Amino acid sequence: MSPLLLIASGTLLVFLIMTALWLLGIRNRNFSYVDIGWSGNFALLALLYAALAPGWETRKWIIAAMYALWSVRLAGHLAKRIIGEPEEGRYIELRQRWAANLNAKFFGFFQLQALLNVILAVPLLIACLNPAPSLHMLEAAGVAIWLVGLIGESIADGQLAAFKRDASNQGRVCDVGLWRYSRHPNYFFEWTIWIGYAVFALASPWGWLALAMPALMLHFLINVTGVKATEEQALRSKGERYREYQRRTSMFIPLPRKRLAEKATDG
């Protein structure tokens, strides 16, 4: 199948998935489902591209497995947090902000996430189109970087989930484990995963295009749907406790607190 037809097929697939989740969100008054769809769609694109792209089979299924394993793990983690629970705070905030034409605006939001699925799957597509019948050292390096990110993100998510399960922690800020060294270690390691995808794709023709994906993901993680939205909600719900956490903990890259304190003093 040609690259353009693959992209068109993938776009239609994620558009339909997001439309179904948007309708479910209207029915259940919970638009948090968009997060499950966004993360899960990458597994579907991985299977589609690996099955239909004309590249070398081994390479296709390695990069497809990398996308799919991360996608399924994250979608499952989010599903446990979202299904059967009240709508998440940042979507309640959007619901209030978008009160006029609410459903239409959320439809656009859901489809924007579908478009991002297709754009961020560019490293996957590039690698799946490569016919070279052997693996490159860059591809091995990409797998190693991806694995570090996947393990780190899984640990961070597990630590936060365990913290929230403890009723005595209600209203407190999670500052244990990796969360002691970064306010968003899950996002940092997710970004690491995208670096792994880009490095893997660099071994293929047009692989340099994949370098834009970690940069785009970093922008979204910090400025749009990740750090910014999460911290705004944390400040609304935890107030001064979270401000204190902000003062003594790195925002993104895990760093020792003592070093941060010294830098603040030196500055």
Short mmCIF file of C-alpha atoms in Angstrom, two decimals:
data_model
loop_
_atom_site.label_atom_id
_atom_site.label_comp_id
_atom_site.label_asym_id
_atom_site.label_seq_id
_atom_site.Cartn_x
_atom_site.Cartn_y
_atom_site.Cartn_z
CA MET A 1 0.00 0.00 0.00
CA SER A 2 1.30 3.49 -0.86
CA PRO A 3 2.26 5.95 1.92
CA LEU A 4 -0.60 8.31 1.07
CA LEU A 5 -3.17 5.53 1.18
CA LEU A 6 -1.74 4.30 4.48
CA ILE A 7 -2.01 7.78 5.96
CA ALA A 8 -5.57 8.18 4.65
CA SER A 9 -6.59 4.80 6.08
CA GLY A 10 -5.02 5.57 9.44
CA THR A 11 -6.66 9.00 9.57
CA LEU A 12 -10.09 7.54 8.86
CA LEU A 13 -9.60 4.85 11.50
CA VAL A 14 -8.67 7.23 14.34
CA PHE A 15 -11.32 9.74 13.23
CA LEU A 16 -14.01 7.07 13.64
CA ILE A 17 -12.64 5.95 17.02
CA MET A 18 -12.60 9.51 18.34
CA THR A 19 -16.09 10.20 17.02
CA ALA A 20 -17.40 7.15 18.88
CA LEU A 21 -15.68 8.26 22.09
CA TRP A 22 -17.05 11.79 21.68
CA LEU A 23 -20.57 10.37 21.45
CA LEU A 24 -19.89 8.26 24.54
CA GLY A 25 -18.65 11.37 26.32
CA ILE A 26 -21.88 13.21 25.52
CA ARG A 27 -23.94 10.28 26.74
CA ASN A 28 -22.02 9.84 30.01
CA ARG A 29 -21.20 13.53 30.52
CA ASN A 30 -17.53 12.63 30.71
CA PHE A 31 -15.15 13.83 28.01
CA SER A 32 -12.13 12.32 29.79
CA TYR A 33 -12.50 9.38 27.38
CA VAL A 34 -10.45 11.40 24.90
CA ASP A 35 -7.29 10.45 26.82
CA ILE A 36 -8.01 6.73 26.45
CA GLY A 37 -8.68 7.16 22.74
CA TRP A 38 -5.57 9.24 22.08
CA SER A 39 -3.26 6.74 23.74
CA GLY A 40 -4.99 3.62 22.40
CA ASN A 41 -5.12 4.83 18.81
CA PHE A 42 -1.36 4.39 18.42
CA ALA A 43 -1.72 0.63 18.84
CA LEU A 44 -4.28 0.55 16.03
CA LEU A 45 -2.04 2.62 13.76
CA ALA A 46 0.90 0.36 14.59
CA LEU A 47 -1.02 -2.74 13.54
CA LEU A 48 -2.34 -1.06 10.40
CA TYR A 49 1.03 0.23 9.21
CA ALA A 50 2.93 -2.94 10.08
CA ALA A 51 0.39 -5.11 8.28
CA LEU A 52 0.07 -3.02 5.10
CA ALA A 53 3.31 -1.05 4.63
CA PRO A 54 5.84 -2.50 2.14
CA GLY A 55 8.91 -2.39 4.43
CA TRP A 56 11.04 -5.20 5.86
CA GLU A 57 8.90 -7.41 8.11
CA THR A 58 11.29 -7.58 11.08
CA ARG A 59 11.71 -3.82 11.27
CA LYS A 60 7.99 -3.19 10.84
CA TRP A 61 6.99 -5.42 13.69
CA ILE A 62 9.70 -4.18 16.05
CA ILE A 63 8.60 -0.55 15.72
CA ALA A 64 4.94 -1.61 15.75
CA ALA A 65 5.52 -3.51 19.00
CA MET A 66 7.23 -0.46 20.51
CA TYR A 67 4.25 1.75 19.69
CA ALA A 68 1.64 -0.84 20.62
CA LEU A 69 3.12 -1.87 23.98
CA TRP A 70 3.40 1.73 25.12
CA SER A 71 -0.06 2.53 23.75
CA VAL A 72 -1.86 -0.40 25.37
CA ARG A 73 -0.11 0.11 28.71
CA LEU A 74 -0.98 3.81 28.84
CA ALA A 75 -4.54 3.31 27.59
CA GLY A 76 -5.10 0.61 30.22
CA HIS A 77 -3.68 2.81 32.96
CA LEU A 78 -5.91 5.72 31.93
CA ALA A 79 -8.98 3.50 31.58
CA LYS A 80 -8.65 2.41 35.22
CA ARG A 81 -8.52 6.06 36.24
CA ILE A 82 -11.33 7.30 34.01
CA ILE A 83 -14.00 4.63 33.45
CA GLY A 84 -16.70 4.77 36.11
CA GLU A 85 -15.19 7.88 37.70
CA PRO A 86 -16.27 11.55 37.54
CA GLU A 87 -14.94 13.69 34.70
CA GLU A 88 -11.37 14.85 35.32
CA GLY A 89 -10.78 18.39 36.54
CA ARG A 90 -9.18 19.80 33.41
CA TYR A 91 -12.17 18.70 31.31
CA ILE A 92 -14.59 20.17 33.83
CA GLU A 93 -12.67 23.41 33.38
CA LEU A 94 -12.98 23.15 29.59
CA ARG A 95 -16.68 22.32 29.95
CA GLN A 96 -17.19 25.59 31.83
CA ARG A 97 -15.01 27.57 29.40
CA TRP A 98 -16.72 26.10 26.35
CA ALA A 99 -20.30 26.29 27.66
CA ALA A 100 -21.40 27.91 24.41
CA ASN A 101 -21.40 25.24 21.67
CA LEU A 102 -19.97 22.74 24.16
CA ASN A 103 -20.42 19.56 22.13
CA ALA A 104 -19.17 21.07 18.88
CA LYS A 105 -16.02 22.40 20.56
CA PHE A 106 -15.31 19.07 22.19
CA PHE A 107 -15.85 17.34 18.85
CA GLY A 108 -13.12 19.55 17.41
CA PHE A 109 -10.93 18.77 20.41
CA PHE A 110 -11.39 15.01 19.96
CA GLN A 111 -10.57 15.21 16.26
CA LEU A 112 -7.51 17.34 16.95
CA GLN A 113 -6.26 14.48 19.11
CA ALA A 114 -6.93 12.10 16.19
CA LEU A 115 -4.89 14.35 13.90
CA LEU A 116 -2.07 14.34 16.43
CA ASN A 117 -2.20 10.54 16.45
CA VAL A 118 -1.50 10.51 12.72
CA ILE A 119 1.24 13.17 12.92
CA LEU A 120 3.00 11.55 15.87
CA ALA A 121 2.92 8.18 14.11
CA VAL A 122 5.27 9.54 11.42
CA PRO A 123 8.33 7.73 12.92
CA LEU A 124 6.32 4.50 12.83
CA LEU A 125 5.31 5.03 9.20
CA ILE A 126 8.85 5.96 8.10
CA ALA A 127 10.31 2.82 9.64
CA CYS A 128 7.55 0.61 8.22
CA LEU A 129 8.30 1.87 4.71
CA ASN A 130 12.02 1.03 4.90
CA PRO A 131 12.80 -2.11 2.79
CA ALA A 132 16.43 -2.52 3.98
CA PRO A 133 16.75 -6.19 5.10
CA SER A 134 18.88 -5.55 8.20
CA LEU A 135 18.78 -3.52 11.38
CA HIS A 136 20.94 -0.45 11.98
CA MET A 137 22.71 0.54 15.22
CA LEU A 138 20.43 3.57 15.45
CA GLU A 139 17.47 1.22 15.61
CA ALA A 140 19.06 -0.71 18.48
CA ALA A 141 19.73 2.60 20.26
CA GLY A 142 16.12 3.64 19.68
CA VAL A 143 14.84 0.44 21.28
CA ALA A 144 17.11 0.99 24.31
CA ILE A 145 15.97 4.60 24.81
CA TRP A 146 12.33 3.57 24.38
CA LEU A 147 12.73 0.81 26.98
CA VAL A 148 14.16 3.25 29.54
CA GLY A 149 11.20 5.55 28.93
CA LEU A 150 8.62 2.76 29.15
CA ILE A 151 10.02 1.42 32.42
CA GLY A 152 10.33 4.90 33.91
CA GLU A 153 6.81 5.92 32.95
CA SER A 154 5.38 2.65 34.28
CA ILE A 155 7.15 3.13 37.62
CA ALA A 156 5.99 6.75 37.91
CA ASP A 157 2.37 5.85 37.10
CA GLY A 158 2.45 2.96 39.57
CA GLN A 159 3.86 5.14 42.35
CA LEU A 160 1.20 7.82 41.81
CA ALA A 161 -1.60 5.24 41.71
CA ALA A 162 -0.39 3.63 44.95
CA PHE A 163 -0.18 7.05 46.62
CA LYS A 164 -3.76 7.88 45.62
CA ARG A 165 -5.08 4.52 46.84
CA ASP A 166 -3.95 5.32 50.38
CA ALA A 167 -6.84 7.21 51.97
CA SER A 168 -4.47 8.95 54.39
CA ASN A 169 -2.93 10.79 51.44
CA GLN A 170 -6.16 12.55 50.45
CA GLY A 171 -5.43 16.22 49.79
CA ARG A 172 -1.67 15.68 49.95
CA VAL A 173 0.86 16.05 47.15
CA CYS A 174 2.58 12.90 45.88
CA ASP A 175 6.30 13.44 46.51
CA VAL A 176 7.51 9.86 46.88
CA GLY A 177 9.71 7.80 44.58
CA LEU A 178 10.33 9.47 41.23
CA TRP A 179 7.86 12.20 42.19
CA ARG A 180 10.37 13.43 44.75
CA TYR A 181 12.74 14.46 41.97
CA SER A 182 10.28 15.66 39.31
CA ARG A 183 6.76 17.05 39.51
CA HIS A 184 5.95 15.16 36.32
CA PRO A 185 8.23 12.12 35.95
CA ASN A 186 5.54 10.32 33.94
CA TYR A 187 5.65 13.07 31.31
CA PHE A 188 9.45 13.15 31.30
CA PHE A 189 9.68 9.43 30.61
CA GLU A 190 6.90 9.65 28.04
CA TRP A 191 9.03 12.22 26.22
CA THR A 192 11.95 9.78 26.47
CA ILE A 193 9.81 7.20 24.68
CA TRP A 194 9.27 9.60 21.78
CA ILE A 195 12.99 10.23 21.55
CA GLY A 196 13.39 6.47 21.19
CA TYR A 197 10.91 6.37 18.30
CA ALA A 198 12.71 9.22 16.54
CA VAL A 199 16.15 7.64 16.94
CA PHE A 200 14.80 4.34 15.57
CA ALA A 201 13.34 6.11 12.53
CA LEU A 202 16.61 7.96 11.83
CA ALA A 203 17.98 4.76 10.28
CA SER A 204 15.35 4.93 7.51
CA PRO A 205 15.04 7.18 4.45
CA TRP A 206 13.44 10.49 5.44
CA GLY A 207 14.09 9.57 9.07
CA TRP A 208 15.12 13.14 9.89
CA LEU A 209 11.43 14.07 9.71
CA ALA A 210 10.90 12.00 12.85
CA LEU A 211 13.04 14.42 14.89
CA ALA A 212 10.14 16.86 14.88
CA MET A 213 8.00 14.44 16.90
CA PRO A 214 9.89 14.62 20.24
CA ALA A 215 9.95 18.41 19.87
CA LEU A 216 6.20 18.50 19.21
CA MET A 217 5.52 16.12 22.07
CA LEU A 218 7.66 18.20 24.44
CA HIS A 219 5.61 21.27 23.53
CA PHE A 220 2.32 19.50 24.21
CA LEU A 221 3.55 17.82 27.40
CA ILE A 222 4.75 21.09 28.91
CA ASN A 223 2.58 23.82 27.43
CA VAL A 224 -0.75 22.32 26.39
CA THR A 225 -2.38 19.14 27.74
CA GLY A 226 0.33 17.92 30.15
CA VAL A 227 2.22 19.94 32.73
CA LYS A 228 0.32 23.22 32.31
CA ALA A 229 -3.17 21.73 32.66
CA THR A 230 -2.15 19.34 35.43
CA GLU A 231 -0.47 22.04 37.51
CA GLU A 232 -3.39 24.44 37.11
CA GLN A 233 -5.72 21.74 38.43
CA ALA A 234 -3.31 20.83 41.26
CA LEU A 235 -3.13 24.47 42.36
CA ARG A 236 -6.93 24.67 42.37
CA SER A 237 -7.29 21.49 44.44
CA LYS A 238 -4.21 21.59 46.70
CA GLY A 239 -3.29 25.27 46.88
CA GLU A 240 -0.29 26.14 49.04
CA ARG A 241 0.77 22.51 49.44
CA TYR A 242 1.35 22.31 45.71
CA ARG A 243 3.06 25.71 45.59
CA GLU A 244 5.56 24.45 48.14
CA TYR A 245 6.07 21.32 46.06
CA GLN A 246 6.70 23.53 43.03
CA ARG A 247 9.34 25.54 44.90
CA ARG A 248 11.41 22.52 45.89
CA THR A 249 10.92 20.06 43.04
CA SER A 250 12.06 20.13 39.41
CA MET A 251 9.19 20.63 36.98
CA PHE A 252 10.19 18.07 34.35
CA ILE A 253 13.69 16.56 34.40
CA PRO A 254 14.28 14.49 37.56
CA LEU A 255 16.84 16.37 39.68
CA PRO A 256 17.91 16.12 43.32
CA ARG A 257 16.05 18.57 45.51
CA LYS A 258 19.22 19.61 47.32
CA ARG A 259 20.80 20.71 44.05
CA LEU A 260 17.75 22.78 43.18
CA ALA A 261 17.83 24.45 46.57
CA GLU A 262 21.49 25.32 46.11
CA LYS A 263 20.80 26.80 42.67
CA ALA A 264 18.01 28.92 44.09
CA THR A 265 20.32 30.16 46.85
CA ASP A 266 23.14 30.89 44.42
CA GLY A 267 20.77 32.76 42.12
#
